Amino acid sequence: MEILLNKIQQKILPTAFHQKKINKTNKILHICSEVYTSGGHSKLLYNWIKNDSSKKHTILSTRLSLKEMKDVSNFYLTNNVDVEHVSVKSSSKIESIKLLNRQPLNNYDIIALHIHPDETITNIVLSQKDVTTPVCFINHADHVFWLGVSIADIVLQIRESSITIDEQKRSIEKERQFFLPIPIKTVLNIKEEENITKETHFINLLSTGTAYKYNPNKYYNFLREAYKIVEENSDVIFNIVGISSDAAYAKEYQHERIVLHGIISSEKLAEIENITDIYIEGFPMPSFTALLQAALRRIPFSLHYNPLSVFKLFSNNAGHNIIYPESLDEWHYNIKKLIRDTQYRKETSRKQQEYILSNYSIEVWKSRVQELYQIMEEKKHSYWMPDPDKYYDGENEKVLVTVDKRRLSHYKFTEKMSLTGKYFVYKMTKLKNPNIDYFHKKQLIKYFLRK
């Protein structure tokens, strides 16, 4: 697909359009598809801007209007943070490509991509030979298929474990990857917010994640296990942020002490975190930002049991009580101990926070990003020809393909193809995929006859 996008670029964009950069500008262009007032990937972008006053920052969106962008920026940034906003949103993808291409792309020292995994516009524009500004690809959605390998001079990994995975599966050399941890507030910042005194005898548990990350499969069912926990521990209240109470999945496991909050503001989440005693990492797909944020509030955490490599943020570290349980029984045992043994809970909190601070605090992030800037000064943007695709059929792939239950129309976007092209599409349906909506015989005939 990335090779095809490069061919499209050669057909629709003028050659030698961008002027060469003469001097260092101290400016960074952050390109995003969309940003939101919730979710880890938006926080990642705005934390970069808030914690790096050494650069002048511009945010460019391919899918949001200027007003929509500024509304989100106002949510995260104070008035004294100077940020420029640019939108190339258009009803036509081709027009958005041309709008992005008209930007002075070589007037920046770095182009940082915070894009959605399915973003095609950046691939087309940044595959040009006359774009010389080095490109960083922030791999914030490292659990799914993503476009951008061919235009990334450096892939920024939010998990060290992704470096080995992407070297093996995406053929990205280790030298072209860089570990930049998720920057999270330190305890000193957070303590100023913690003015709530507990007046309850309940133990409060918390788990946070986008609803689809909790979708059950044959290996994992988070709400079922949450139900067991509150049933076995009458003094536990389990707060789950991300799943709405009216969701079909939620209705199967209703309990007076399982509180489903749905999507909430960061202020409301902070209120819940202030009364939380234990953070439970969600599954089958965890939320890394939420976990780190809770850990830096001195909240002890329980990690996902028997996770696939693609879902591990850490390596096991028994000295700091960072352990991925090997089984569901071990997971329940550890949570029960955290609930019932106050001293163990305090000791776990201390050890875990010590580890998190030394690896994920903003101070660590600042030193890492300065190291990144030095590396980027020596680089010039290149187009990296993708290696031939490889087919993988392991447990990682089987779980990932069933995490998001949305079904896709197999024939969508192909209605205008030639009869030969449509027949090729039809032949591809022989290998049935449970996540694809296939035509019945009458619909198939209409598809072939439609011009």
PDB file of C-alpha atoms in Angstrom, residues 2-3 5-10 12-14 17-18 29-33 60 62 88 96-115 119-138 147-154 176 376 380-386:
ATOM      1  CA  GLU A   2       2.832   2.427   0.788  1.00  0.00           C
ATOM      2  CA  ILE A   3       4.432   1.748  -2.611  1.00  0.00           C
ATOM      3  CA  LEU A   5       0.765   5.766  -2.282  1.00  0.00           C
ATOM      4  CA  ASN A   6       4.205   6.770  -3.551  1.00  0.00           C
ATOM      5  CA  LYS A   7       3.072   6.116  -7.135  1.00  0.00           C
ATOM      6  CA  ILE A   8       0.014   8.311  -6.551  1.00  0.00           C
ATOM      7  CA  GLN A   9       2.348  11.067  -5.327  1.00  0.00           C
ATOM      8  CA  GLN A  10       4.356  10.891  -8.548  1.00  0.00           C
ATOM      9  CA  ILE A  12      -0.563  14.153  -8.730  1.00  0.00           C
ATOM     10  CA  LEU A  13       2.160  16.355  -7.177  1.00  0.00           C
ATOM     11  CA  PRO A  14       4.572  18.663  -9.037  1.00  0.00           C
ATOM     12  CA  PHE A  17       8.144  22.019  -5.539  1.00  0.00           C
ATOM     13  CA  HIS A  18       9.746  22.531  -2.115  1.00  0.00           C
ATOM     14  CA  LEU A  29       5.652  20.570  12.771  1.00  0.00           C
ATOM     15  CA  HIS A  30       3.354  18.125  14.571  1.00  0.00           C
ATOM     16  CA  ILE A  31       1.004  16.474  12.054  1.00  0.00           C
ATOM     17  CA  CYS A  32      -2.050  14.662  13.408  1.00  0.00           C
ATOM     18  CA  SER A  33      -5.161  13.190  11.853  1.00  0.00           C
ATOM     19  CA  LEU A  60      -1.421  20.528  11.609  1.00  0.00           C
ATOM     20  CA  THR A  62      -5.652  16.466   8.210  1.00  0.00           C
ATOM     21  CA  VAL A  88      -5.760  20.886   5.599  1.00  0.00           C
ATOM     22  CA  SER A  96      -6.137  17.813   1.416  1.00  0.00           C
ATOM     23  CA  ILE A  97      -2.960  16.363  -0.132  1.00  0.00           C
ATOM     24  CA  LYS A  98      -2.451  19.517  -2.187  1.00  0.00           C
ATOM     25  CA  LEU A  99      -3.126  21.755   0.838  1.00  0.00           C
ATOM     26  CA  LEU A 100      -0.525  19.868   2.881  1.00  0.00           C
ATOM     27  CA  ASN A 101       1.936  20.043   0.000  1.00  0.00           C
ATOM     28  CA  ARG A 102       1.591  23.858  -0.102  1.00  0.00           C
ATOM     29  CA  GLN A 103       2.892  24.106   3.471  1.00  0.00           C
ATOM     30  CA  PRO A 104       6.552  25.166   3.879  1.00  0.00           C
ATOM     31  CA  LEU A 105       7.599  21.666   4.935  1.00  0.00           C
ATOM     32  CA  ASN A 106      11.316  22.414   4.691  1.00  0.00           C
ATOM     33  CA  ASN A 107      11.013  25.380   7.065  1.00  0.00           C
ATOM     34  CA  TYR A 108      10.972  23.037  10.052  1.00  0.00           C
ATOM     35  CA  ASP A 109      13.786  21.172  11.778  1.00  0.00           C
ATOM     36  CA  ILE A 110      11.569  18.141  12.475  1.00  0.00           C
ATOM     37  CA  ILE A 111       8.219  16.823  11.246  1.00  0.00           C
ATOM     38  CA  ALA A 112       6.592  14.696  13.972  1.00  0.00           C
ATOM     39  CA  LEU A 113       3.762  12.390  12.881  1.00  0.00           C
ATOM     40  CA  HIS A 114       1.046  11.748  15.503  1.00  0.00           C
ATOM     41  CA  ILE A 115      -1.254  10.351  12.829  1.00  0.00           C
ATOM     42  CA  GLU A 119      -3.586   8.021   7.464  1.00  0.00           C
ATOM     43  CA  THR A 120      -2.640   8.100   3.757  1.00  0.00           C
ATOM     44  CA  ILE A 121      -2.214  11.839   3.087  1.00  0.00           C
ATOM     45  CA  THR A 122       1.126  12.124   4.904  1.00  0.00           C
ATOM     46  CA  ASN A 123       2.533   9.095   3.077  1.00  0.00           C
ATOM     47  CA  ILE A 124       1.775  10.698  -0.287  1.00  0.00           C
ATOM     48  CA  VAL A 125       3.210  14.142   0.517  1.00  0.00           C
ATOM     49  CA  LEU A 126       6.268  13.043   2.502  1.00  0.00           C
ATOM     50  CA  SER A 127       7.403  10.481  -0.065  1.00  0.00           C
ATOM     51  CA  GLN A 128       8.675  13.352  -2.271  1.00  0.00           C
ATOM     52  CA  LYS A 129      12.421  13.619  -2.848  1.00  0.00           C
ATOM     53  CA  ASP A 130      12.506  17.402  -2.352  1.00  0.00           C
ATOM     54  CA  VAL A 131      11.079  17.219   1.188  1.00  0.00           C
ATOM     55  CA  THR A 132      14.285  17.186   3.247  1.00  0.00           C
ATOM     56  CA  THR A 133      13.070  17.811   6.817  1.00  0.00           C
ATOM     57  CA  PRO A 134      13.620  14.592   8.819  1.00  0.00           C
ATOM     58  CA  VAL A 135      10.431  12.798   9.888  1.00  0.00           C
ATOM     59  CA  CYS A 136       9.674  11.182  13.252  1.00  0.00           C
ATOM     60  CA  PHE A 137       6.814   8.688  13.349  1.00  0.00           C
ATOM     61  CA  ILE A 138       5.274   8.403  16.842  1.00  0.00           C
ATOM     62  CA  LEU A 147       1.060   3.182   7.548  1.00  0.00           C
ATOM     63  CA  GLY A 148       4.250   5.237   7.685  1.00  0.00           C
ATOM     64  CA  VAL A 149       7.248   2.887   7.520  1.00  0.00           C
ATOM     65  CA  SER A 150       8.430   4.289   4.184  1.00  0.00           C
ATOM     66  CA  ILE A 151       8.449   7.950   5.285  1.00  0.00           C
ATOM     67  CA  ALA A 152       9.829   7.559   8.836  1.00  0.00           C
ATOM     68  CA  ASP A 153      13.467   8.484   9.334  1.00  0.00           C
ATOM     69  CA  ILE A 154      13.039   7.602  13.017  1.00  0.00           C
ATOM     70  CA  ARG A 176      16.031   3.719  12.828  1.00  0.00           C
ATOM     71  CA  MET A 376      17.752  14.437  14.111  1.00  0.00           C
ATOM     72  CA  LYS A 380      18.014  14.352   6.159  1.00  0.00           C
ATOM     73  CA  HIS A 381      14.647  12.961   5.106  1.00  0.00           C
ATOM     74  CA  SER A 382      14.655   9.875   2.887  1.00  0.00           C
ATOM     75  CA  TYR A 383      12.066   7.605   1.309  1.00  0.00           C
ATOM     76  CA  TRP A 384      12.547   4.085   2.679  1.00  0.00           C
ATOM     77  CA  MET A 385      11.405   1.494   0.166  1.00  0.00           C
ATOM     78  CA  PRO A 386       9.235  -1.021   2.068  1.00  0.00           C
TER      79      PRO A 386
END
